[in-house]
Coordinates of C-alpha atoms in Angstrom, one line a residue:
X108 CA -22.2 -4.2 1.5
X109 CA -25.5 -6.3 1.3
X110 CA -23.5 -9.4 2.1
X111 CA -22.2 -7.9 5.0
X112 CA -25.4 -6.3 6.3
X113 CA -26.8 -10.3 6.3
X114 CA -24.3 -11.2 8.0
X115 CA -23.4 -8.5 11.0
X116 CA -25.3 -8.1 14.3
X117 CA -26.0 -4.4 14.6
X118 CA -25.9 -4.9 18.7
X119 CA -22.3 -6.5 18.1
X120 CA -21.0 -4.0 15.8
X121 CA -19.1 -0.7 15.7
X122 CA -18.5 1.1 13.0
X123 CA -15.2 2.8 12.2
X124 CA -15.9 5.7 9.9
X125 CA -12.6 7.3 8.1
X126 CA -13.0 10.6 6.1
X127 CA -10.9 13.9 6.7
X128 CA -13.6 16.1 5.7
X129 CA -16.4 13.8 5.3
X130 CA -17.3 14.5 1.2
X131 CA -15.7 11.3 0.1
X132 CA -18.1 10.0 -1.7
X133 CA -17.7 6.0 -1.7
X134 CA -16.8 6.3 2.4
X135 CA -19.4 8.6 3.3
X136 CA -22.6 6.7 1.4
X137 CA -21.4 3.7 3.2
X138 CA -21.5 5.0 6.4
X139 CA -25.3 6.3 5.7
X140 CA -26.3 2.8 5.2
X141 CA -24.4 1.8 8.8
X142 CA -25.7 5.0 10.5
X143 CA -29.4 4.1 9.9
X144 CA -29.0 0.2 10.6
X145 CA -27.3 1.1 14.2
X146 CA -29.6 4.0 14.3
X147 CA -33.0 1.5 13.8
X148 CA -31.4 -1.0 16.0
X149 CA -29.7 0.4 18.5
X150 CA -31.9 3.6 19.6
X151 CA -30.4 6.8 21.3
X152 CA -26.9 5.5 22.0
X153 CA -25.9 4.2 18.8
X154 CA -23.8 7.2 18.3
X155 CA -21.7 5.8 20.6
X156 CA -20.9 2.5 18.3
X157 CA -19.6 4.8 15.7
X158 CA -16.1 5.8 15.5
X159 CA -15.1 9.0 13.0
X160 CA -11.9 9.5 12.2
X161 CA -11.4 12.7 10.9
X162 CA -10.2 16.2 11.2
X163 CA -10.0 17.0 14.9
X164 CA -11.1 21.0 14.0
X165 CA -13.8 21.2 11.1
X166 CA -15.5 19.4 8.1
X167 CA -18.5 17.7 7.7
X168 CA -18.1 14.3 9.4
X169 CA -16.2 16.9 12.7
X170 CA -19.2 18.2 13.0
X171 CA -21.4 14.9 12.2
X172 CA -19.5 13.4 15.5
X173 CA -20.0 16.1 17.9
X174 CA -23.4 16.3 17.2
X175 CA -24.5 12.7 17.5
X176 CA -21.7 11.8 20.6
X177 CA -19.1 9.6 17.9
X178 CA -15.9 8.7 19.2
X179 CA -13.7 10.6 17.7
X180 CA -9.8 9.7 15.9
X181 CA -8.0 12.8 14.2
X182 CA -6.4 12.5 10.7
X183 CA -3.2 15.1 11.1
X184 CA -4.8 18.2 9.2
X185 CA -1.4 18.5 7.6
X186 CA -1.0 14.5 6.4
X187 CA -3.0 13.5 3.0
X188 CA -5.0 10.5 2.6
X189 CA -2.2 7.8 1.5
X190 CA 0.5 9.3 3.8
X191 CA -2.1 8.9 6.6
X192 CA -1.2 4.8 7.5
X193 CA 0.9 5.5 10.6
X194 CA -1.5 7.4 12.1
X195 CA -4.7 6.6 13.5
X196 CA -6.0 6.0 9.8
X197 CA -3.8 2.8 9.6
X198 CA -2.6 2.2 13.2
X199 CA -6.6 1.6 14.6
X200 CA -7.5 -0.3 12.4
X201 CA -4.3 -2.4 13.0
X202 CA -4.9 -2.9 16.5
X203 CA -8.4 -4.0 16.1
X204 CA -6.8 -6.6 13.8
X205 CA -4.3 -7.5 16.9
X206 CA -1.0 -5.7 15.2
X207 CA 1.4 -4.7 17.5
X208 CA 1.3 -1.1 16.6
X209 CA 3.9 0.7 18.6
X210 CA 6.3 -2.0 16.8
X211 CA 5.1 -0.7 13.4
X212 CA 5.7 2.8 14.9
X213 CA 9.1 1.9 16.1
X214 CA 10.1 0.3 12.9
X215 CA 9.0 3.2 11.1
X216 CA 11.0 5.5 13.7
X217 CA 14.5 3.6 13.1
X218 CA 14.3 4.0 9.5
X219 CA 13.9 7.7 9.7
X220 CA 17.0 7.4 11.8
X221 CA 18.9 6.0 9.6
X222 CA 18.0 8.4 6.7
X223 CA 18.9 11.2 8.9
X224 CA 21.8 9.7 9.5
X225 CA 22.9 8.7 6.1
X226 CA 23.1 4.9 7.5
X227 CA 21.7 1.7 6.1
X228 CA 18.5 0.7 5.2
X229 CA 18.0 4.8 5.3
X230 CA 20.1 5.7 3.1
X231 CA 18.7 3.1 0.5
X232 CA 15.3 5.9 0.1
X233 CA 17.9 8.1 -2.1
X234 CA 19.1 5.3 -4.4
X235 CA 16.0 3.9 -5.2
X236 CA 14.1 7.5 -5.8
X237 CA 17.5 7.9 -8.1
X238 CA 17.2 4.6 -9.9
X239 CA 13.4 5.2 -10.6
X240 CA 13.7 8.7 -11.7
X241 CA 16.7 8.2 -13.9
X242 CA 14.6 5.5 -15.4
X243 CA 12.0 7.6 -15.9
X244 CA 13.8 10.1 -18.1
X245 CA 15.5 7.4 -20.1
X246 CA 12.0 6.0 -21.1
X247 CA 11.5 3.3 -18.5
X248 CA 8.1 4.7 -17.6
X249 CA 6.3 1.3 -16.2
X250 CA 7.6 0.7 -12.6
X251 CA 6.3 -2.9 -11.3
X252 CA 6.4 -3.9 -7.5
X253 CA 6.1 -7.6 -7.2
X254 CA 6.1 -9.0 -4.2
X255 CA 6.7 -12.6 -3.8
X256 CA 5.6 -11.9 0.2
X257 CA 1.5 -12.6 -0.4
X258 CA 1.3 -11.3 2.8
X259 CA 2.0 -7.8 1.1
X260 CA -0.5 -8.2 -1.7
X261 CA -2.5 -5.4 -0.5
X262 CA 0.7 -3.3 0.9
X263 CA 1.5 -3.4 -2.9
X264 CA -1.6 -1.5 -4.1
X265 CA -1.0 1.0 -1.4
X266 CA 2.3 1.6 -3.0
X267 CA 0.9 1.3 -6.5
X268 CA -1.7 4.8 -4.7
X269 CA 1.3 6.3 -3.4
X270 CA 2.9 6.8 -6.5
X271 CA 0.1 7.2 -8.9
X272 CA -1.3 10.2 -6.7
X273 CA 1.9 11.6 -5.6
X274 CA 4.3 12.0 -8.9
X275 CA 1.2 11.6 -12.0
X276 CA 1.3 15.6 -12.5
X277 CA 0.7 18.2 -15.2
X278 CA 2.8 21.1 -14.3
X279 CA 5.9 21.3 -12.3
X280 CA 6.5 23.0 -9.0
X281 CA 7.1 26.2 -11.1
X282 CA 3.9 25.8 -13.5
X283 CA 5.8 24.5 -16.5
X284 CA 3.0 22.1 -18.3
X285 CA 5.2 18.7 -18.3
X286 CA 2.8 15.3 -17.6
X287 CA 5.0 13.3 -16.2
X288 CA 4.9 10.5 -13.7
X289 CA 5.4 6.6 -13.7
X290 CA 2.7 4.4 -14.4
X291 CA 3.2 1.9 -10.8
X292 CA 1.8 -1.6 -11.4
X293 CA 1.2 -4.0 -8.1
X294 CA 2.4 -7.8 -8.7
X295 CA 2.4 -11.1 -7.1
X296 CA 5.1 -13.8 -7.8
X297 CA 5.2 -16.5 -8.7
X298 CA 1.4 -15.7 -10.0
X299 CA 2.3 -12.7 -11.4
X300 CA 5.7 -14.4 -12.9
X301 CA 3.8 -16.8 -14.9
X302 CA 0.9 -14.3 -16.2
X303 CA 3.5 -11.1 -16.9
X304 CA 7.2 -12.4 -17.4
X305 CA 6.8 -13.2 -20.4
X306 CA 6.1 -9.6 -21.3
X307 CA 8.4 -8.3 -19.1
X308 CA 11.4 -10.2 -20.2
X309 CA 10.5 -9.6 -24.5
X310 CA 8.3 -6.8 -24.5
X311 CA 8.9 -2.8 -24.4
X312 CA 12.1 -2.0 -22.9
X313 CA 10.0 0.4 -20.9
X314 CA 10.2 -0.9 -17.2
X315 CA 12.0 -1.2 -14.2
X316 CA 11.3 -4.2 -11.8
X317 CA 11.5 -4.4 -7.9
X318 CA 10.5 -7.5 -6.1
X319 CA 10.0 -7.9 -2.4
X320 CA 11.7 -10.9 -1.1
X321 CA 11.2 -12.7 2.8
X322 CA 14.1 -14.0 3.9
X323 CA 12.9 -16.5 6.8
X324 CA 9.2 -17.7 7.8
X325 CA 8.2 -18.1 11.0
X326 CA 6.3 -21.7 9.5
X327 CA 7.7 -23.5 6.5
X328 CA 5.9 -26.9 4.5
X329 CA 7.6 -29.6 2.5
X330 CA 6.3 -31.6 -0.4
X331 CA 6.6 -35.0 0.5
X332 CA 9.5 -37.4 -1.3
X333 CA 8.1 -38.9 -4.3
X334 CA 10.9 -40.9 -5.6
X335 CA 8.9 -43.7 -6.9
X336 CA 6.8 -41.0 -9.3
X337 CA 7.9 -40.2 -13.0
X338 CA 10.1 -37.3 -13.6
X339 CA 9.7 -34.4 -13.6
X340 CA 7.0 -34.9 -10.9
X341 CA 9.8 -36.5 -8.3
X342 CA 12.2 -34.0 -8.9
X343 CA 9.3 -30.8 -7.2
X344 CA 9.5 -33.9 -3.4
X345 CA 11.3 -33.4 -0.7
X346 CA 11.8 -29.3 -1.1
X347 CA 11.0 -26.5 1.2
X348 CA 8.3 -24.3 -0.3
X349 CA 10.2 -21.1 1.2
X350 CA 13.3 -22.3 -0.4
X351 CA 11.3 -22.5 -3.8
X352 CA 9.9 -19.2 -3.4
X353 CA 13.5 -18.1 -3.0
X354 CA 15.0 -19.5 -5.9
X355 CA 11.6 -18.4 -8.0
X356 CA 12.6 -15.3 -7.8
X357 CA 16.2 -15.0 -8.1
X358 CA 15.8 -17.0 -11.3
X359 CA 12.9 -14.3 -12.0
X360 CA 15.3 -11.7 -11.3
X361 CA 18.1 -12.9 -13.2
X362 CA 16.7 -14.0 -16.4
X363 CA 15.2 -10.0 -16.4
X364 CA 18.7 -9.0 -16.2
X365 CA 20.2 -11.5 -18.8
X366 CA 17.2 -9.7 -21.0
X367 CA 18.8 -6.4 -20.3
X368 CA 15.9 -5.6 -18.6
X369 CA 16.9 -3.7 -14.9
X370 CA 15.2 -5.0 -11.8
X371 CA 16.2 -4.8 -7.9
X372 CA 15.0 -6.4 -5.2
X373 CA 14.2 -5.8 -1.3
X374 CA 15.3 -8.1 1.2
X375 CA 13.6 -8.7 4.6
X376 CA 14.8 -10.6 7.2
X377 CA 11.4 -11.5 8.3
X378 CA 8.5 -10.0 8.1
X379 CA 6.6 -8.7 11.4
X380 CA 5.0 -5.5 13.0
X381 CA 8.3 -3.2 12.9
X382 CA 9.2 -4.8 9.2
X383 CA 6.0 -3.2 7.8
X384 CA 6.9 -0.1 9.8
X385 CA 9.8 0.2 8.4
X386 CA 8.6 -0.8 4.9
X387 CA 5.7 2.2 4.8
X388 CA 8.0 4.4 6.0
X389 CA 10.5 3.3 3.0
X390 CA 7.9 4.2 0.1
X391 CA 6.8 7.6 2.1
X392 CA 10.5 9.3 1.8
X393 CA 11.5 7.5 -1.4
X394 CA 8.2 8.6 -3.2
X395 CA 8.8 12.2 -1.2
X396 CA 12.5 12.3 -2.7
X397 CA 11.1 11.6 -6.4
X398 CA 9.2 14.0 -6.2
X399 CA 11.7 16.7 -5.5
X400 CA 13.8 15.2 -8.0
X401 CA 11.2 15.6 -10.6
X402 CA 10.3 18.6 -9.5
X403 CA 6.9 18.2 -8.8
X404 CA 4.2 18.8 -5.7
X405 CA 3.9 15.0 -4.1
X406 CA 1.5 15.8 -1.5
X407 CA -1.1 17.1 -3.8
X408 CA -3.8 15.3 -6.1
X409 CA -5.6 18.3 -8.3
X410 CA -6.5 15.6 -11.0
X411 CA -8.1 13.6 -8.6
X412 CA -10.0 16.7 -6.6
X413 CA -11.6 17.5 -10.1
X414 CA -13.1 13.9 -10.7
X415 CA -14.8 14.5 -6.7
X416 CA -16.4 18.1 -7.9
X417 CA -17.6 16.6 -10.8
X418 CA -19.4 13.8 -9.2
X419 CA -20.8 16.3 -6.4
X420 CA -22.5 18.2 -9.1
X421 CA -24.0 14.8 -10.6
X422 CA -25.3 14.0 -7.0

């Protein structure tokens, strides 16, 4: 935050505030220090450089807004925080990054089409929740996400929230104490394949693997032919880097499974607007399914709402 306050013009800047009730504590002392910069610098209209998006009825930040003249965004008052990326939550902030958002809606759309209709890449959501929660039970509690997309670096940690939040739970839907839930873990090949296959391949037989493969790119590069060089350093000129990226992971994936260690992997054609649509709409049912399979509440976070009330009371 101080490197950013050297480096923004309060008279350039707006300020998009996100909190569905406005106690968060990490999002809410950040906005104070924004508030009071566009407040000093901007006089009596610098309510109108904010931006809350938040519960369209009540809360704390609501109220904040109507006050002081924000522009307001609502957060659905029945969608939780890491459900909330396709709608204004994620989509706003994705258009002020130039992301064609009603492609991302569209491709989230046709996948839910699909499920309904018990068609691919719908019908996938089932056999993945099925795969993972049979894993589960039979001791494969580490579930890793690599992505050899870097691209989806970040989308990986929303999955690895998704899951943490959504299925770590102490009771069951009917109260029975049980503390259950996979422990998700957000990778990057090939950096990730050199720092964690060898423990993946050798180590506990407690994991099961998905990578996220890119099929085409809309820009490819080439090392350049190096015949005259010693081996092996001529045999890495000539090749396609999106070819080698390829054929990293399928040798990832199949020396795994030689180990006897399971692993899948997702395949997208390419990977745009409706492709990440499509994708965030994937982890929402399949993480949604697990949880009914498991017989737990995924759209509740009670371990996670007792670490806030503690830290209120330290305030």
């Amino acid at each position: 935050i101080l490197t950013l306050l050297e480096q923004i013009d309060p008279k350039r800047t707006c300020v998009n505030v996100i909190s569905k009730s406005g106690g968060t504590l990490e999002t809410m002392s950040s906005f104070l220090v924004f508030r009071e910069l566009l407040k000093k610098r901007c006089g009596k209209t610098f309510g109108t450089r904010i931006i809350a998006t938040t519960d369209s009825e009540q809360g704390a930040l609501h109220d904040l807004a109507q006050k002081e003249g924000y522009h307001t965004l609502n957060v659905p008052s029945n969608v939780g925080g890491r459900y909330s990326v396709l709608s204004a939550v994620g989509l706003f902030p994705a258009l002020v990054m130039d992301v064609d958002i009603q492609a991302m809606q569209t491709g989230a759309s046709s996948l839910v089409r699909t499920y309904i209709d018990h068609k691919d890449p719908g019908i996938l959501c089932g056999a993945y929740a099925g795969m993972h929660v049979i894993g589960l039970e039979k001791g494969k509690q580490i579930h890793v996400l690599m992505t050899y997309v870097r691209r989806l670096d970040e989308f990986t940690k929303w999955v690895r929230q998704l899951v943490a939040e959504s299925l770590g739970k102490r009771v069951n839907r009917r109260g029975r104490v049980i503390h259950t839930g996979p422990t998700p873990v957000a990778s990057v090949g090939p950096e990730d394949q050199h720092s964690q296959l060898q423990l993946y391949s050798e180590g506990p037989f407690d994991k099961l693997i998905t990578f996220i493969n890119q099929e085409t790119h809309r820009k490819d590069l080439k090392t350049p032919a190096v015949k005259s060089l010693p081996s092996p350093i001529n045999t890495f000129g000539g090749k396609s880097f999106a070819k080698m990226l390829q054929l990293e992971r399928a040798a990832t994936a199949e020396s795994l499974r030689l180990n006897g260690r399971p692993n899948g992997t997702i395949h997208l054609q390419k990977l745009d607007a409706a492709a990440l649509g499509e994708l965030f709409q994937f982890f929402e049912i399949t993480v949604g399914l697990m949880g009914e399979l498991m017989d737990v509440n995924a759209y509740d976070q009670p371990g996670v709402e007792l670490s806030k009330q503690l830290m209120r009371k330290g305030m």
